[in-house]
XYZ file of C-alpha atoms in Angstrom:
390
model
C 0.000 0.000 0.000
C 2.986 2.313 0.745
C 3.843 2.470 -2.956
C 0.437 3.932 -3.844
C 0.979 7.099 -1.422
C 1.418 10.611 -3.458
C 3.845 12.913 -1.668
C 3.117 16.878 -2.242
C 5.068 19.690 -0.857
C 2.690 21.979 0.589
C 4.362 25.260 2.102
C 6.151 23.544 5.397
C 5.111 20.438 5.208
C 3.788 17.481 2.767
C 0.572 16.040 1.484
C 0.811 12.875 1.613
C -2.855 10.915 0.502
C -4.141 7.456 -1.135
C -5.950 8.128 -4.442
C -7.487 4.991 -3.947
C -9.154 5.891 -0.561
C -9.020 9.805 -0.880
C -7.526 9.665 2.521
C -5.303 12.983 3.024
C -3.108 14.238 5.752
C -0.607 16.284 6.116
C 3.072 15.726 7.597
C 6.253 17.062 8.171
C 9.540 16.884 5.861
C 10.813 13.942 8.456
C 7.301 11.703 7.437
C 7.852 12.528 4.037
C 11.560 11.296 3.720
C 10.173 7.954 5.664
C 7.723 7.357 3.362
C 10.011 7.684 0.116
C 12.510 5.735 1.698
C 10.013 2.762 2.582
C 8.486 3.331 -1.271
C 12.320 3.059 -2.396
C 12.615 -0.715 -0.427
C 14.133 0.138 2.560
C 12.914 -1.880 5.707
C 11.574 -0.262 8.554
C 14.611 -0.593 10.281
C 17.134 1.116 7.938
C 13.989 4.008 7.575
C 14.487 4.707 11.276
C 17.998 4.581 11.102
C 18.242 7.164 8.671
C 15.009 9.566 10.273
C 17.493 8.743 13.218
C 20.595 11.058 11.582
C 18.452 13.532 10.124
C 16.546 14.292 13.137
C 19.162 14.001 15.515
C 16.842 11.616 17.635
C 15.270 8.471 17.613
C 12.412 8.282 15.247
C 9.560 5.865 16.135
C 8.620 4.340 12.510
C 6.307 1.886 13.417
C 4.531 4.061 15.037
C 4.469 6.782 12.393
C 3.142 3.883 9.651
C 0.057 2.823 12.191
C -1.085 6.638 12.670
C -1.090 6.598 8.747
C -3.116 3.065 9.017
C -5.713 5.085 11.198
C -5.687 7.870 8.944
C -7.165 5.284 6.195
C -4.203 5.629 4.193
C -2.674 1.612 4.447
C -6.317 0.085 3.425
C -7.732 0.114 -0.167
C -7.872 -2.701 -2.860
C -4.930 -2.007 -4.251
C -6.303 0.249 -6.840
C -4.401 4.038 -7.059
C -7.533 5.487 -7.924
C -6.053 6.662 -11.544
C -8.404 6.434 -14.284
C -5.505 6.828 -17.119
C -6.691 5.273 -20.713
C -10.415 6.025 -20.096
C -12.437 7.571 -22.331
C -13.405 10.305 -19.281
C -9.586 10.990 -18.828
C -9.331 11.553 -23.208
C -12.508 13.622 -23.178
C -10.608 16.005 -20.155
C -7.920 15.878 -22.384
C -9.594 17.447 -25.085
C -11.927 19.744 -23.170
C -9.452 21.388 -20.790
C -5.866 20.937 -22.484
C -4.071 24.172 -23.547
C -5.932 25.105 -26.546
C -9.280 24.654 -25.003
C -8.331 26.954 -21.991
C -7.384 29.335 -25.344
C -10.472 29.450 -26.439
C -12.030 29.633 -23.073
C -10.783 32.638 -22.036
C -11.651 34.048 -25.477
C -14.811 33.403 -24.397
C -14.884 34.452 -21.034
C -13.723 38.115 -22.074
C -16.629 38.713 -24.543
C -19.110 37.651 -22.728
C -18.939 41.207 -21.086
C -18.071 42.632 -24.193
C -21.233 41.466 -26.154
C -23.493 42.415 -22.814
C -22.357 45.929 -22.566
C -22.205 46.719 -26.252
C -25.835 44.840 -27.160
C -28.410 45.843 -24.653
C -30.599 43.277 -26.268
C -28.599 40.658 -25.283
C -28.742 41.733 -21.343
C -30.919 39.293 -19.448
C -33.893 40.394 -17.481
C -36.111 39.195 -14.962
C -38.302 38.733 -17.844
C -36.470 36.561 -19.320
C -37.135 33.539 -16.406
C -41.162 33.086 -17.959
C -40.583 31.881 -21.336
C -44.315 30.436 -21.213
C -47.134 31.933 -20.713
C -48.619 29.204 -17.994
C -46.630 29.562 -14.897
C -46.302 26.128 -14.131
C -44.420 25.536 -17.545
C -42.080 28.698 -16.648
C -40.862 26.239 -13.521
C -40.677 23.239 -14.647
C -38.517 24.705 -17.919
C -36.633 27.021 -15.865
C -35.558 24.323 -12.796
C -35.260 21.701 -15.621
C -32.473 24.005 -17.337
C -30.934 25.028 -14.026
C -30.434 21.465 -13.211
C -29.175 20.741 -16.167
C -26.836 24.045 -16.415
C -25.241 22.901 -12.842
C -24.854 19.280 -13.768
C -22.627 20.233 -16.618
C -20.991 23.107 -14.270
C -19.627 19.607 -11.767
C -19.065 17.701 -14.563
C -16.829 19.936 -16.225
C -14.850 19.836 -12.812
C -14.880 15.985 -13.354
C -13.568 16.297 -16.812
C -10.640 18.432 -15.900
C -10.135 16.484 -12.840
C -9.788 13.686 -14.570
C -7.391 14.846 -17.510
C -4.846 14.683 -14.375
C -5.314 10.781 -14.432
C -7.108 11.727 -11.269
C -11.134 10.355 -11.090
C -14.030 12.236 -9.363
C -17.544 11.284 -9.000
C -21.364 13.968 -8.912
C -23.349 13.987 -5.905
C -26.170 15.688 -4.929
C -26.353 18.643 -1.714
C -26.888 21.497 -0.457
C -24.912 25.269 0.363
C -26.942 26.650 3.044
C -30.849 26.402 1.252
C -29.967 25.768 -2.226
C -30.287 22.637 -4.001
C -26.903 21.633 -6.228
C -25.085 18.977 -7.400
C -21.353 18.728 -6.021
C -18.243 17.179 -7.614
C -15.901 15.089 -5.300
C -12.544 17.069 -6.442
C -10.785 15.679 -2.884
C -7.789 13.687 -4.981
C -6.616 16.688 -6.225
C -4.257 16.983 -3.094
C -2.573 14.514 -4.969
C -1.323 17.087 -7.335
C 1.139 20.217 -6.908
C -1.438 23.526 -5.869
C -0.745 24.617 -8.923
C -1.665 21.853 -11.098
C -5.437 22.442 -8.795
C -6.409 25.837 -10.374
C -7.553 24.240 -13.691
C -9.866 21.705 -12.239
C -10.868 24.399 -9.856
C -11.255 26.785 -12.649
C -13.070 24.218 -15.242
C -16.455 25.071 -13.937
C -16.330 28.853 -14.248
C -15.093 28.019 -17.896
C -17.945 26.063 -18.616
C -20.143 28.432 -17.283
C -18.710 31.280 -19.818
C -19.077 28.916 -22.603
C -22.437 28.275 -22.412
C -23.194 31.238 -21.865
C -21.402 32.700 -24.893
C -22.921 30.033 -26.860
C -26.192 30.864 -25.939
C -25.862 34.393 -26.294
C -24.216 33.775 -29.785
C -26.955 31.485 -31.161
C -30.010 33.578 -30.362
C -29.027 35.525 -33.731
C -29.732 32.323 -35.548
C -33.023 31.964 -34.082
C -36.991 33.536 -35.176
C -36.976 36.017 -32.396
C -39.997 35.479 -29.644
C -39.888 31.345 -30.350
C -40.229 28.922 -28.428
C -35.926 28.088 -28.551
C -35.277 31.649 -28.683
C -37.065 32.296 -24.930
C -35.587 28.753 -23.488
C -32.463 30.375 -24.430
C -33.068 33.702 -23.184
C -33.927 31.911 -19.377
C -30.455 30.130 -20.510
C -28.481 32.780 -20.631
C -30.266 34.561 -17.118
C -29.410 30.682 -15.388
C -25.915 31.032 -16.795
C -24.922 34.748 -15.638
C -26.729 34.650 -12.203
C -24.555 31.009 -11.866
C -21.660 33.075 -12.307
C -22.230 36.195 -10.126
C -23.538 33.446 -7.683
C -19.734 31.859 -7.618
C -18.690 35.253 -6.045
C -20.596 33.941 -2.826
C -17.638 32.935 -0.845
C -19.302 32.564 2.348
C -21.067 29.252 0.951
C -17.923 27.491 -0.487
C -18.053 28.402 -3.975
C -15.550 27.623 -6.481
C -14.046 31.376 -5.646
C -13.551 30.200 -2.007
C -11.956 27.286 -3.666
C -9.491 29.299 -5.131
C -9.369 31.462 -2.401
C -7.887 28.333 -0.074
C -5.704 26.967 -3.261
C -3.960 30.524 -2.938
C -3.856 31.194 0.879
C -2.535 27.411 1.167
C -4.859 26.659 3.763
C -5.796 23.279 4.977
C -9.020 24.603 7.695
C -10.005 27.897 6.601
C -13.426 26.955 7.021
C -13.133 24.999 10.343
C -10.571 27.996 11.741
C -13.198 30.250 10.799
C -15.951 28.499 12.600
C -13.638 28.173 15.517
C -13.258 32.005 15.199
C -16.700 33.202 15.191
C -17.958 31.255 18.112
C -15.222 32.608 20.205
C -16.010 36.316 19.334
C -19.547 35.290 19.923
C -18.596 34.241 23.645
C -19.867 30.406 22.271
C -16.984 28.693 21.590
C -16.227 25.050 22.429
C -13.037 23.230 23.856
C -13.263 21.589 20.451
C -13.126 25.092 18.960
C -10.353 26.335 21.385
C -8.126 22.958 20.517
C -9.087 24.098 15.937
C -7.025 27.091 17.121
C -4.334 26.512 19.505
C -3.470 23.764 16.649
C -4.310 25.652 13.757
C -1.207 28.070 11.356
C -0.990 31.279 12.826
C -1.138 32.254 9.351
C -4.356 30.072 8.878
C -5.676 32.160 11.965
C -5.084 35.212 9.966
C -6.682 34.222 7.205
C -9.631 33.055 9.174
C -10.206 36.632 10.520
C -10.196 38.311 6.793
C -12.767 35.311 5.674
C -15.077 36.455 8.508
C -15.606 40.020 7.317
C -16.859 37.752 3.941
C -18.314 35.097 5.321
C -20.528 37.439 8.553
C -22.110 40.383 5.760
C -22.727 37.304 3.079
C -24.613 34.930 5.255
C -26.487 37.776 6.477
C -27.746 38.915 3.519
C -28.157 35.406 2.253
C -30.811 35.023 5.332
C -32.307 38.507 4.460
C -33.242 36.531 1.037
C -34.639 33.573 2.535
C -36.812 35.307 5.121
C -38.200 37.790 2.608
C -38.278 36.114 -0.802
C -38.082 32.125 0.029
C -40.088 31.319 3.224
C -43.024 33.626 1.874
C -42.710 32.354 -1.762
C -42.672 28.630 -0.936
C -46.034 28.458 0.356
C -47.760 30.349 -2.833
C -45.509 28.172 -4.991
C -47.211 25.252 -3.137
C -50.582 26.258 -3.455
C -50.104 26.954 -7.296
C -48.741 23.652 -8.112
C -51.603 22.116 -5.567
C -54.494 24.109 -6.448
C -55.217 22.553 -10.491
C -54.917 18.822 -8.229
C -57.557 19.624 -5.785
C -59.782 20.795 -8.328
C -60.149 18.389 -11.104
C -57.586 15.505 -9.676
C -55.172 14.147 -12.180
C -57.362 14.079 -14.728
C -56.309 16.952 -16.532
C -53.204 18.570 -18.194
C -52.883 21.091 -15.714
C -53.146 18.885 -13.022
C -50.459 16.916 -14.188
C -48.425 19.797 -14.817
C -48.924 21.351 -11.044
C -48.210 17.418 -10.484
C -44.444 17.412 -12.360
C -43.317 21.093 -11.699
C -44.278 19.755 -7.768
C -42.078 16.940 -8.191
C -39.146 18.736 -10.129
C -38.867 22.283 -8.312
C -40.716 22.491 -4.841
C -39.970 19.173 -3.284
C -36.126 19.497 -3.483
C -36.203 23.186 -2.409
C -38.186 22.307 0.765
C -35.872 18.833 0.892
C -33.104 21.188 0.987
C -34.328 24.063 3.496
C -35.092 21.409 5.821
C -31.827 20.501 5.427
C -30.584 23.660 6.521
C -32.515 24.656 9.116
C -32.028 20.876 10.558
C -28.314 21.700 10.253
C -28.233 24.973 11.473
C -30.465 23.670 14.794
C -28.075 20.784 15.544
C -25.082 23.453 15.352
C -27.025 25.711 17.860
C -27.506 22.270 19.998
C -24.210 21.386 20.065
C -23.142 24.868 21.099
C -25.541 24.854 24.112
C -24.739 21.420 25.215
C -21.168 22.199 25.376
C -21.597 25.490 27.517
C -23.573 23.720 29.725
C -21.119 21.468 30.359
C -18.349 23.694 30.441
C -19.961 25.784 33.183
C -20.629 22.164 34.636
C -17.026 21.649 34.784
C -16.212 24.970 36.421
């Protein structure tokens, strides 16, 4: 299993992680030169000997290679989790090699060329009802959201796996909103560098359809049925990417934003952070910073003045446009069913746009608020047993 193990320098320290497991820790130069030398065929004898003279003590090697076991590093089939000669790692190839990042970029820069030089071509609130029935207006506009975000993750796949690196689509949640999420934790097996394209490939996508869509409205009858789909395309596509600028939910900007600091537990330091200011902090919390970077720490306080404005405002939206909007949303899906049953085509339409767009958005802000009440919970369980202790 050693042989598997990918080593990354990492500022101070290394990465060192099993593709096959996506099990990733982080140790110091001394664990690093242990592992190589164990990878190279020395015994674990001959690797203490040698950790021995470099660190001018004794080195406890055994005991270094079971804290790696526990870590989930030493189990796996056998497989490195590298997907090279498959037709997903060829079609990353293609997609995100260096002429295809070319011709992204192309893209991305006039996108805000064609917007502010064509007013036509500006989306509008208008643009989300491309039917006249409103129930049609959801189910088209969720169905092309859904579809807009799945190719968003897998374009992170895709570039993921030109690497030789696999990932895999789920399904989640960032605070209330419903999304799909790609797995991109193997790409600690790769320099920080070699992480921005993956990171990157989404935004890209993102610009591309939306250039494309923007592009072939010209080719369509203006006010058809295409022509508005594409319209509510091109709204989906440049909210998605003014959306990616909310860093306080762990978008693909506070990706980048961690790839550049270099830190490991931004978002765990920050926690940590905020419940001490708040007077609510843990011992759990007070152990995330005593152990944390000091430079981590640092970074942690500039993420709050992000992270404390966004989520506010990002509550302001679900108490005043959400939580009031669900329950009409409801009732208009509902009301066709109650009156005729599902024995007509509206009913059956209140029936799928039901299905498709309300039931995961209440799925998901149950979610949250389920989340958010087992944080609140936790917090009050461990003051009371804190000032139990004292």
């Amino acid at each position: 299993m050693l042989n598997q193990l990918t080593l990354v320098r990492d500022g101070d320290g290394y990465v060192v992680g099993s593709p096959g497991t996506a099990a990733y820790v982080e140790v110091p130069e001394i664990g690093a030169r242990i592992i190589e030398w164990l990878q190279q065929g020395a015994s674990v004898a001959e690797a203490g000997r040698r950790a021995e003279e470099l660190a001018g003590e004794p080195v406890d090697v055994a005991d270094f290679l079971t804290v790696l076991a526990g870590e989930g590093l030493l189990s796996g089939s056998g497989d490195d989790g590298r997907i090279d000669g498959t037709r997903r790692q060829r079609a990353g190839t293609l997609l995100f090699g260096r002429v295809a990042w070319g011709l992204y970029a192309v893209l991305a820069l006039a996108v805000p060329v064609l917007l502010v030089a064509v007013a036509g071509l500006r989306p509008t609130y208008r643009d989300a009802f491309p039917f006249t029935t409103q129930l049609l207006n959801i189910l088209a506009v969720s169905g092309l959201g859904m579809l807009a975000v799945a190719a968003h993750e897998g374009a992170h796949v895709l570039a993921t796996a030109a690497l030789g690196l696999p990932s895999r689509l789920s399904v989640s949640r960032r605070l209330y909103f419903l999304t799909f999420q790609a797995d991109l934790t193997r790409l600690w097996s790769v320099p920080r560098r070699a992480r921005y394209g993956p990171l990157l490939a989404g935004l890209a996508w993102d610009a591309v359809v939306l250039a494309g869509a923007l592009a072939a409205q010209e080719l369509l009858a203006p006010g058809s049925v295409a022509a508005r789909l594409l319209r509510a395309l091109v709204l989906l596509q440049f909210t998605a990417i003014l959306a990616q600028a909310m860093v306080f939910v762990r978008t693909d900007v506070y990706a980048l934003l961690v790839n550049a600091t270099g830190c490991k537990t931004l978002w765990a330091t920050k926690g940590a952070l905020l419940r001490r200011y708040l007077r609510r902090s843990t011992p759990a919390d007070e152990r995330q910073l005593a152990d944390a970077d000091p430079r981590e720490v640092v970074w942690a306080r500039r993420y709050l003045w992000l992270y404390v404005p966004g989520t506010a405002v990002a509550l302001y939206y679900l108490a005043t446009f959400v939580l009031p909007g669900l329950p009409h949303l409801v009732a208009l899906c509902v009301a066709p069913i109650r009156a005729d049953g599902l024995t007509t085509a509206a009913a059956w339409e209140g029936l799928a746009a039901l299905t498709v767009a309300v039931i995961p958005s209440a799925l998901a802000l149950f979610g949250a608020i389920r989340g958010g009440w087992g944080v609140v919970r936790r917090v009050i369980s461990a003051r009371k047993s804190t000032r139990t202790s004292a």
